[in-house]
Each structure stands twice: as C-alpha cells, then as structure tokens.
Coordinates of C-alpha atoms and ligand atoms in Angstrom, one line a residue:
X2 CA -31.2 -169.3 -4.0
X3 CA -28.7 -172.1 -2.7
X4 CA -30.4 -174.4 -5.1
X5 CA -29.7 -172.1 -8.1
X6 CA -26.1 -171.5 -7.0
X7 CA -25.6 -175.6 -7.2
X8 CA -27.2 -175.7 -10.6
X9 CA -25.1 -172.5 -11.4
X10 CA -21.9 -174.3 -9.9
X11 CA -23.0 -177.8 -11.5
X12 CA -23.2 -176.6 -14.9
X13 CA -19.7 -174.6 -14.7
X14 CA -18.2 -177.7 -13.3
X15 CA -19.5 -180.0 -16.7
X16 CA -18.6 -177.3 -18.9
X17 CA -15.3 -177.3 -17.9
X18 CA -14.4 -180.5 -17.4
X19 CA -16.1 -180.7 -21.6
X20 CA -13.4 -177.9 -22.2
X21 CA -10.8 -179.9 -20.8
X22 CA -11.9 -183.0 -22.3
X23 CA -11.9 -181.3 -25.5
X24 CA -8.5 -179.6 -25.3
X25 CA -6.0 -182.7 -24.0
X26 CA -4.5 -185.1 -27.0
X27 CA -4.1 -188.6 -25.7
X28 CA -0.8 -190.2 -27.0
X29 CA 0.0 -193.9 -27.0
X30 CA 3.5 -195.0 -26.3
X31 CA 5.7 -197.6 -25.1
X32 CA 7.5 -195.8 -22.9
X33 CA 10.9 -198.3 -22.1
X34 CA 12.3 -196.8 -25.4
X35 CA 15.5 -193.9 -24.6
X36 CA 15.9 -191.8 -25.6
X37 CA 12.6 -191.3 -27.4
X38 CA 10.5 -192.2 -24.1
X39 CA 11.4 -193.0 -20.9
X40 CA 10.5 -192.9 -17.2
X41 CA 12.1 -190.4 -15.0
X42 CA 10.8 -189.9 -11.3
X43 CA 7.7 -190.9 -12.5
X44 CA 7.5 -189.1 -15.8
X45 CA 7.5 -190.0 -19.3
X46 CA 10.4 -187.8 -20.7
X47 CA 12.5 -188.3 -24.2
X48 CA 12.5 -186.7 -27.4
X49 CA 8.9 -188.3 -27.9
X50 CA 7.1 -186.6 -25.4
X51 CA 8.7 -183.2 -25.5
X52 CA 8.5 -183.3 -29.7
X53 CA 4.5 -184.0 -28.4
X54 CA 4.2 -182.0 -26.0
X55 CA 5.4 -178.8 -28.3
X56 CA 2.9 -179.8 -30.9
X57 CA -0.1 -179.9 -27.9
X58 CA 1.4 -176.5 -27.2
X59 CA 1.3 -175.1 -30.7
X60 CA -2.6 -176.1 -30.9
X61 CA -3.1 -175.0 -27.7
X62 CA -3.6 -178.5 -26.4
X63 CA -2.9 -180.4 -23.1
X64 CA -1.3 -183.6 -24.0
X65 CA -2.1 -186.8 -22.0
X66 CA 0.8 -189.5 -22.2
X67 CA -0.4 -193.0 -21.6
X68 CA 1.8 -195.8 -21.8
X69 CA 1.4 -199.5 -23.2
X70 CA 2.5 -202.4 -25.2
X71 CA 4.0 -201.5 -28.3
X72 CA 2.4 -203.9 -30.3
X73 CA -1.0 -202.3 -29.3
X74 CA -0.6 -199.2 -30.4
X75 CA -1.7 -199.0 -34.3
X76 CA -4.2 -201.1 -33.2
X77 CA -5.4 -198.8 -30.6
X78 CA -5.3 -195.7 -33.1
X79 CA -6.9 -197.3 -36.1
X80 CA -10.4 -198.1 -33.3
X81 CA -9.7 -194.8 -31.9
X82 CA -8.6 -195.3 -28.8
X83 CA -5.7 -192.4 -28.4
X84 CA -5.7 -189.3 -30.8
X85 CA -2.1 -190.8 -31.9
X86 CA 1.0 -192.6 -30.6
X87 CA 4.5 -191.1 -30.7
X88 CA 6.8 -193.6 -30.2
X89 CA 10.1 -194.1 -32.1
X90 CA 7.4 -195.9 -34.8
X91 CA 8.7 -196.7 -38.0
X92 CA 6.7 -195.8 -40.9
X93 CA 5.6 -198.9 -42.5
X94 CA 3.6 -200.6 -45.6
X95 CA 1.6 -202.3 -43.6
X96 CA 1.3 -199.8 -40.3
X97 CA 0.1 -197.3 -43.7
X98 CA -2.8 -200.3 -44.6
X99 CA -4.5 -199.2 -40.7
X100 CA -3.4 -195.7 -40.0
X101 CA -2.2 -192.3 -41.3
X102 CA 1.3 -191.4 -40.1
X103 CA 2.7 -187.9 -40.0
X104 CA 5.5 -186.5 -42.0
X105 CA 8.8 -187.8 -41.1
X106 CA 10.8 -186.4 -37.6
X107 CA 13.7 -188.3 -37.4
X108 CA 15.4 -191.5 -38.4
X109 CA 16.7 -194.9 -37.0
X110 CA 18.6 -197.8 -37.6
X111 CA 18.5 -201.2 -36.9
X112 CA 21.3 -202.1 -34.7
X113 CA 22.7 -205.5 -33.4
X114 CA 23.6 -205.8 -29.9
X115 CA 26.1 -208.7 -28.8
X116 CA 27.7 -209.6 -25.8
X117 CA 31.9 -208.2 -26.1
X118 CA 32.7 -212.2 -26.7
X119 CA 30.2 -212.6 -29.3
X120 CA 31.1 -214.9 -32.1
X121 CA 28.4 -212.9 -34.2
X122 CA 30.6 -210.1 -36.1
X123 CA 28.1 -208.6 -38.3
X124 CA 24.5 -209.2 -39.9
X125 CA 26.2 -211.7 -42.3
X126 CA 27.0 -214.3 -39.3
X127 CA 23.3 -214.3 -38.8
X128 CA 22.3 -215.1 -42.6
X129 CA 25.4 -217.6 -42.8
X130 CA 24.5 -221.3 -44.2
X131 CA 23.6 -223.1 -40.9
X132 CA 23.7 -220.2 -38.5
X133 CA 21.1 -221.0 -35.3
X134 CA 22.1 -217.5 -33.2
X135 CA 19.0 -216.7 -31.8
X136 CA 17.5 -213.2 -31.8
X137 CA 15.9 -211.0 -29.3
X138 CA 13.5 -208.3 -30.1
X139 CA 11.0 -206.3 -28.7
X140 CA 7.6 -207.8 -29.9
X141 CA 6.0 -206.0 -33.0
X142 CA 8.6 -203.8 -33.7
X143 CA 10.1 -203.8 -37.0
X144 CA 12.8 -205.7 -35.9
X145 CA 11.0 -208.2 -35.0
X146 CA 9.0 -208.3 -38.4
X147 CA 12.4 -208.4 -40.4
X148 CA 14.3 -210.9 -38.4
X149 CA 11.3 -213.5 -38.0
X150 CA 11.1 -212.8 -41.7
X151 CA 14.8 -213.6 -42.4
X152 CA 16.1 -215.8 -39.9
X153 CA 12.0 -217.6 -39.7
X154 CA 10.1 -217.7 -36.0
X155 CA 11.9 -220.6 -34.4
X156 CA 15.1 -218.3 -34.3
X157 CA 13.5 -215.2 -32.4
X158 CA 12.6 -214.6 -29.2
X159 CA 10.3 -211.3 -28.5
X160 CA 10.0 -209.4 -25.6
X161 CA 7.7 -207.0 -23.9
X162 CA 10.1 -204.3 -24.0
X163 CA 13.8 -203.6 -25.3
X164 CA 14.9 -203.8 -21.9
X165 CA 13.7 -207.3 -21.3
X166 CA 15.4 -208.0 -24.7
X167 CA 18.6 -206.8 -23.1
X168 CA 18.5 -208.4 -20.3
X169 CA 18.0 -211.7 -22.1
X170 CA 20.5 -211.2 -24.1
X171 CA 22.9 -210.7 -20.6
X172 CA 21.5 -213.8 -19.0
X173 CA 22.8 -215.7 -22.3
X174 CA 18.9 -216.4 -23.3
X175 CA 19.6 -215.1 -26.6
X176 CA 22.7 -214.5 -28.7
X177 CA 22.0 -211.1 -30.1
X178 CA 19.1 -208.3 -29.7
X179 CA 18.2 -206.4 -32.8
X180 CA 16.7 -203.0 -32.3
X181 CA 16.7 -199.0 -33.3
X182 CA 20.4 -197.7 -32.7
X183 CA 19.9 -195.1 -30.1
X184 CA 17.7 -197.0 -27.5
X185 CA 20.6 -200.0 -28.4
X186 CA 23.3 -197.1 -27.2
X187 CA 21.2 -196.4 -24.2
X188 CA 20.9 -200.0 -23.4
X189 CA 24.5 -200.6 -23.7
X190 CA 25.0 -197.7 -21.7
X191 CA 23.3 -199.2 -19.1
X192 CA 24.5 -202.9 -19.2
X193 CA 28.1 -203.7 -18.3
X194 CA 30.0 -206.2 -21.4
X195 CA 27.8 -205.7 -24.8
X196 CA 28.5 -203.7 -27.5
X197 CA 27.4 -202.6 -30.7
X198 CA 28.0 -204.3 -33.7
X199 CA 28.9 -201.6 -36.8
X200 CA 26.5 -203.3 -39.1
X201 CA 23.5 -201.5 -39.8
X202 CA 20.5 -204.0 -40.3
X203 CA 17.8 -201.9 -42.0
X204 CA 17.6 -197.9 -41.8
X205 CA 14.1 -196.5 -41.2
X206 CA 11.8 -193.1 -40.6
X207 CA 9.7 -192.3 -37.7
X208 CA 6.4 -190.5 -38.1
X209 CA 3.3 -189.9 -36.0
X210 CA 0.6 -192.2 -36.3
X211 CA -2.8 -191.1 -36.8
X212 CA -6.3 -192.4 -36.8
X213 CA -6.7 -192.4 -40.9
X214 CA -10.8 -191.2 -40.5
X215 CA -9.0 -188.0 -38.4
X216 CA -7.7 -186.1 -41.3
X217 CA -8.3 -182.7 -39.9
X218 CA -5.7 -183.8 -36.6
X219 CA -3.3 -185.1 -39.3
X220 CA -3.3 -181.9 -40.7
X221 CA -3.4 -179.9 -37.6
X222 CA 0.0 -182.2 -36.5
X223 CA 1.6 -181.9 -39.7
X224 CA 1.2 -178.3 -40.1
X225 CA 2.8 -178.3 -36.2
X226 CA 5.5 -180.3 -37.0
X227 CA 6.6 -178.7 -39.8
X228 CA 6.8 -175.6 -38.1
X229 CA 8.7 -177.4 -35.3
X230 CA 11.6 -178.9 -37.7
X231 CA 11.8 -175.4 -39.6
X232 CA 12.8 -173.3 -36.5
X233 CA 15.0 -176.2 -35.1
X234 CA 13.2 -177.1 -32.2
X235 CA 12.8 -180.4 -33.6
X236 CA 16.8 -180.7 -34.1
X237 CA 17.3 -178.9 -31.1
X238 CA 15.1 -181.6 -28.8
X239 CA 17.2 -184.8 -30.9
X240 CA 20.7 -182.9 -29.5
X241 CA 19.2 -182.2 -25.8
X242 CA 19.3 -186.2 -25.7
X243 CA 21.6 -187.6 -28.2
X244 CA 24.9 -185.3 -28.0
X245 CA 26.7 -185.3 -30.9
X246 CA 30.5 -187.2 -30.7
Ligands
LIG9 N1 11.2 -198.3 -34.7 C1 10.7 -199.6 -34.3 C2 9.3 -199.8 -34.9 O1 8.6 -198.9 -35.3 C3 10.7 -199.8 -32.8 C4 9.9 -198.8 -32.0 C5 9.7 -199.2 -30.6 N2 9.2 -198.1 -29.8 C6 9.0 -198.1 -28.5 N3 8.6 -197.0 -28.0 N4 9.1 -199.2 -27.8 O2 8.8 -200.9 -34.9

C-alpha cells in the first residue's frame, strides 16, 4: 500500500513538474537596459518584462526571465535556447537572416551622450574630416554596428553593458556613448555632468525575437500583442516608466 502511494505520489510529482515545464516561456534579456529592463531588489522590472509578462498571462503562461549578454541573445534564440528575448532589440536585416521577430511595440532612437564640456555638438563633429572622438557602445547593439560601420573599429570601444559605456564615458575613457534614447535619459539621470546631445543618430523599432522554426509561438505572441497595444496596455506600461513632459 505505502509502495503504491510513492508510485502514486512519484508519478503526480513528474506530471506536474511536465505541466510546469510546459506552461513557463523562457525570455532572454540583458537586463542593464531602463527603462526596458532593469534590476530592482532583485527583480527584473521595466517595460520589457511587464509587456512579457502580460503576453505569458494572456496564453496562460508563466514567464521565466533569464538574464545575459546582449550579444548572445539572437544567437541563443535561433539554437533554441530561450522561447524569445524581449529586450529593447531593434529589428534588423540581419537579426531577420537568424530569427523571426514580432510585430513592432515601440520605438527608439539613437542618442549621443557627452560629457556637459564636450567639444562634440552633434553627429556631424563625429563624421567631420579628421575627427578621432572615440565612441562607447554597448557591444552588439545597433549602435555599435552603425558607428564601427561609420567612424571604422579603431574608433569604438564596446562594453558589456550601457552602464559600463557610461561610466567610461565619465572616467574620460571615451568621448561620447552612443545608445537608444530612453536608457541614455536614465543613464544621465543617474550620472552627475553629461547630457544629451539633440541629434538623433538613427531611429529604430523594437520587436520580439523568435526562434524562426517556432511559427505557431510567433503567432501565439503576435496575436497577444496585438491585443495588448489595441486596449492600451501596451501604451499604458511605456507611460508607467517614461512620463510624458
Ligand atoms: N536597440 C538596440 C539594439 O537592438 C540596443 C538594445 C540593447 N538592449 C539591452 N537590453 N541591453 O541593438
């Protein structure tokens, strides 16, 4: 009788912990990126993770949020290793050649950070005939890709993380950092003497990225979303952490 209770008890135990297997999306993300993800006591909060964590709710989903370079993550999804990553990712040509991405959920700029001294006035002092300002960005971000493609490798320095961009950029290791507007706001925020140049660099769309063999999640995401942005809760997360002016 015991023995049949523990083979009972056994089999519940694996058949739940398949349900829950079964019923949790893993997200990659980089999480040093506010106000689209962040750490707070512990926890990965932002616009990212509770844009996420409504669309796990809406399939009826727990959503695990794992955290890692950001350079690793459409890597990670095309061999399968999260169901997607949410991270403030551009949609790009060549992100598109290794995975599916979602439909569009908001939009960012390239911004360029400077020191309040800065000699550097706009994106044009960069381009100008003979300019050396060195850039900081955070590795494999699309700022990274346009300036090494501009200004050439020698004159940009990447980082793990936006935040170690910034603080190279403080300690005088770099003249500028170039990255999406509202982390460069939150960064500035958080740093005493920079500022934001009004240039805009390059203006971009963020999307979800997707494994591209996992249509039927693509779908399942998209159909989510969609709902999400047409009853505002999509708009209504962007204004919980970017107040309007
Ligand atoms: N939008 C830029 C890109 O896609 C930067 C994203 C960085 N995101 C992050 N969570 N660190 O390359």
């Amino acid at each position: 009788m015991k023995k049949l209770f523990a083979a009972i008890l056994a089999l519940c135990m694996m058949m739940t912990a398949c349900a829950f297997a079964e019923g949790t999306l893993t997200m990659g993300t980089n999480a040093h990126f506010p106000p689209y993800e962040y750490y707070e006591d512990n926890q990965v909060i932002g616009i990212d993770a509770e844009i996420a964590a409504a669309i796990a709710a809406k399939l009826g989903m727990d959503l695990e949020i794992v955290d890692t370079d950001f350079d690793t993550l459409v890597p990670s999804v095309a061999a399968g290793k999260y169901d997607f990553a949410m991270a403030g990712m551009t949609v790009t040509e060549e992100r598109l050649q290794s995975v599916s991405f979602s439909v569009t959920y908001a939009t960012g700029v390239q911004s360029i950070i400077v020191k309040e001294d800065s000699p550097i006035t706009g994106v044009d002092d960069l381009y100008a005939e003979g300019a050396a300002y060195v850039v900081g960005v955070q590795q494999g971000t699309t700022g990274d890709i346009y300036c090494s493609d501009d200004f050439g490798a020698e004159r940009v320095m990447q980082y793990k993380t936006g935040n170690d961009a910034v603080a190279a950029l403080v300690a005088g290791k770099v003249d500028c950092v170039i990255i999406d507007n509202n982390p460069a706001k939150a960064y500035v925020d958080a740093n005493e003497g920079l500022k934001i140049l009004d240039t805009e660099y390059v203006e971009e769309e963020y999307a979800i990225a997707i494994n591209q063999t996992n249509t039927e999640l693509l779908e399942k995401v998209n159909a989510a979303l969609e709902e999400l942005i047409a009853d505002g809760t999509v708009d209504a997360i962007i204004a919980k952490y970017i107040p309007v002016e």
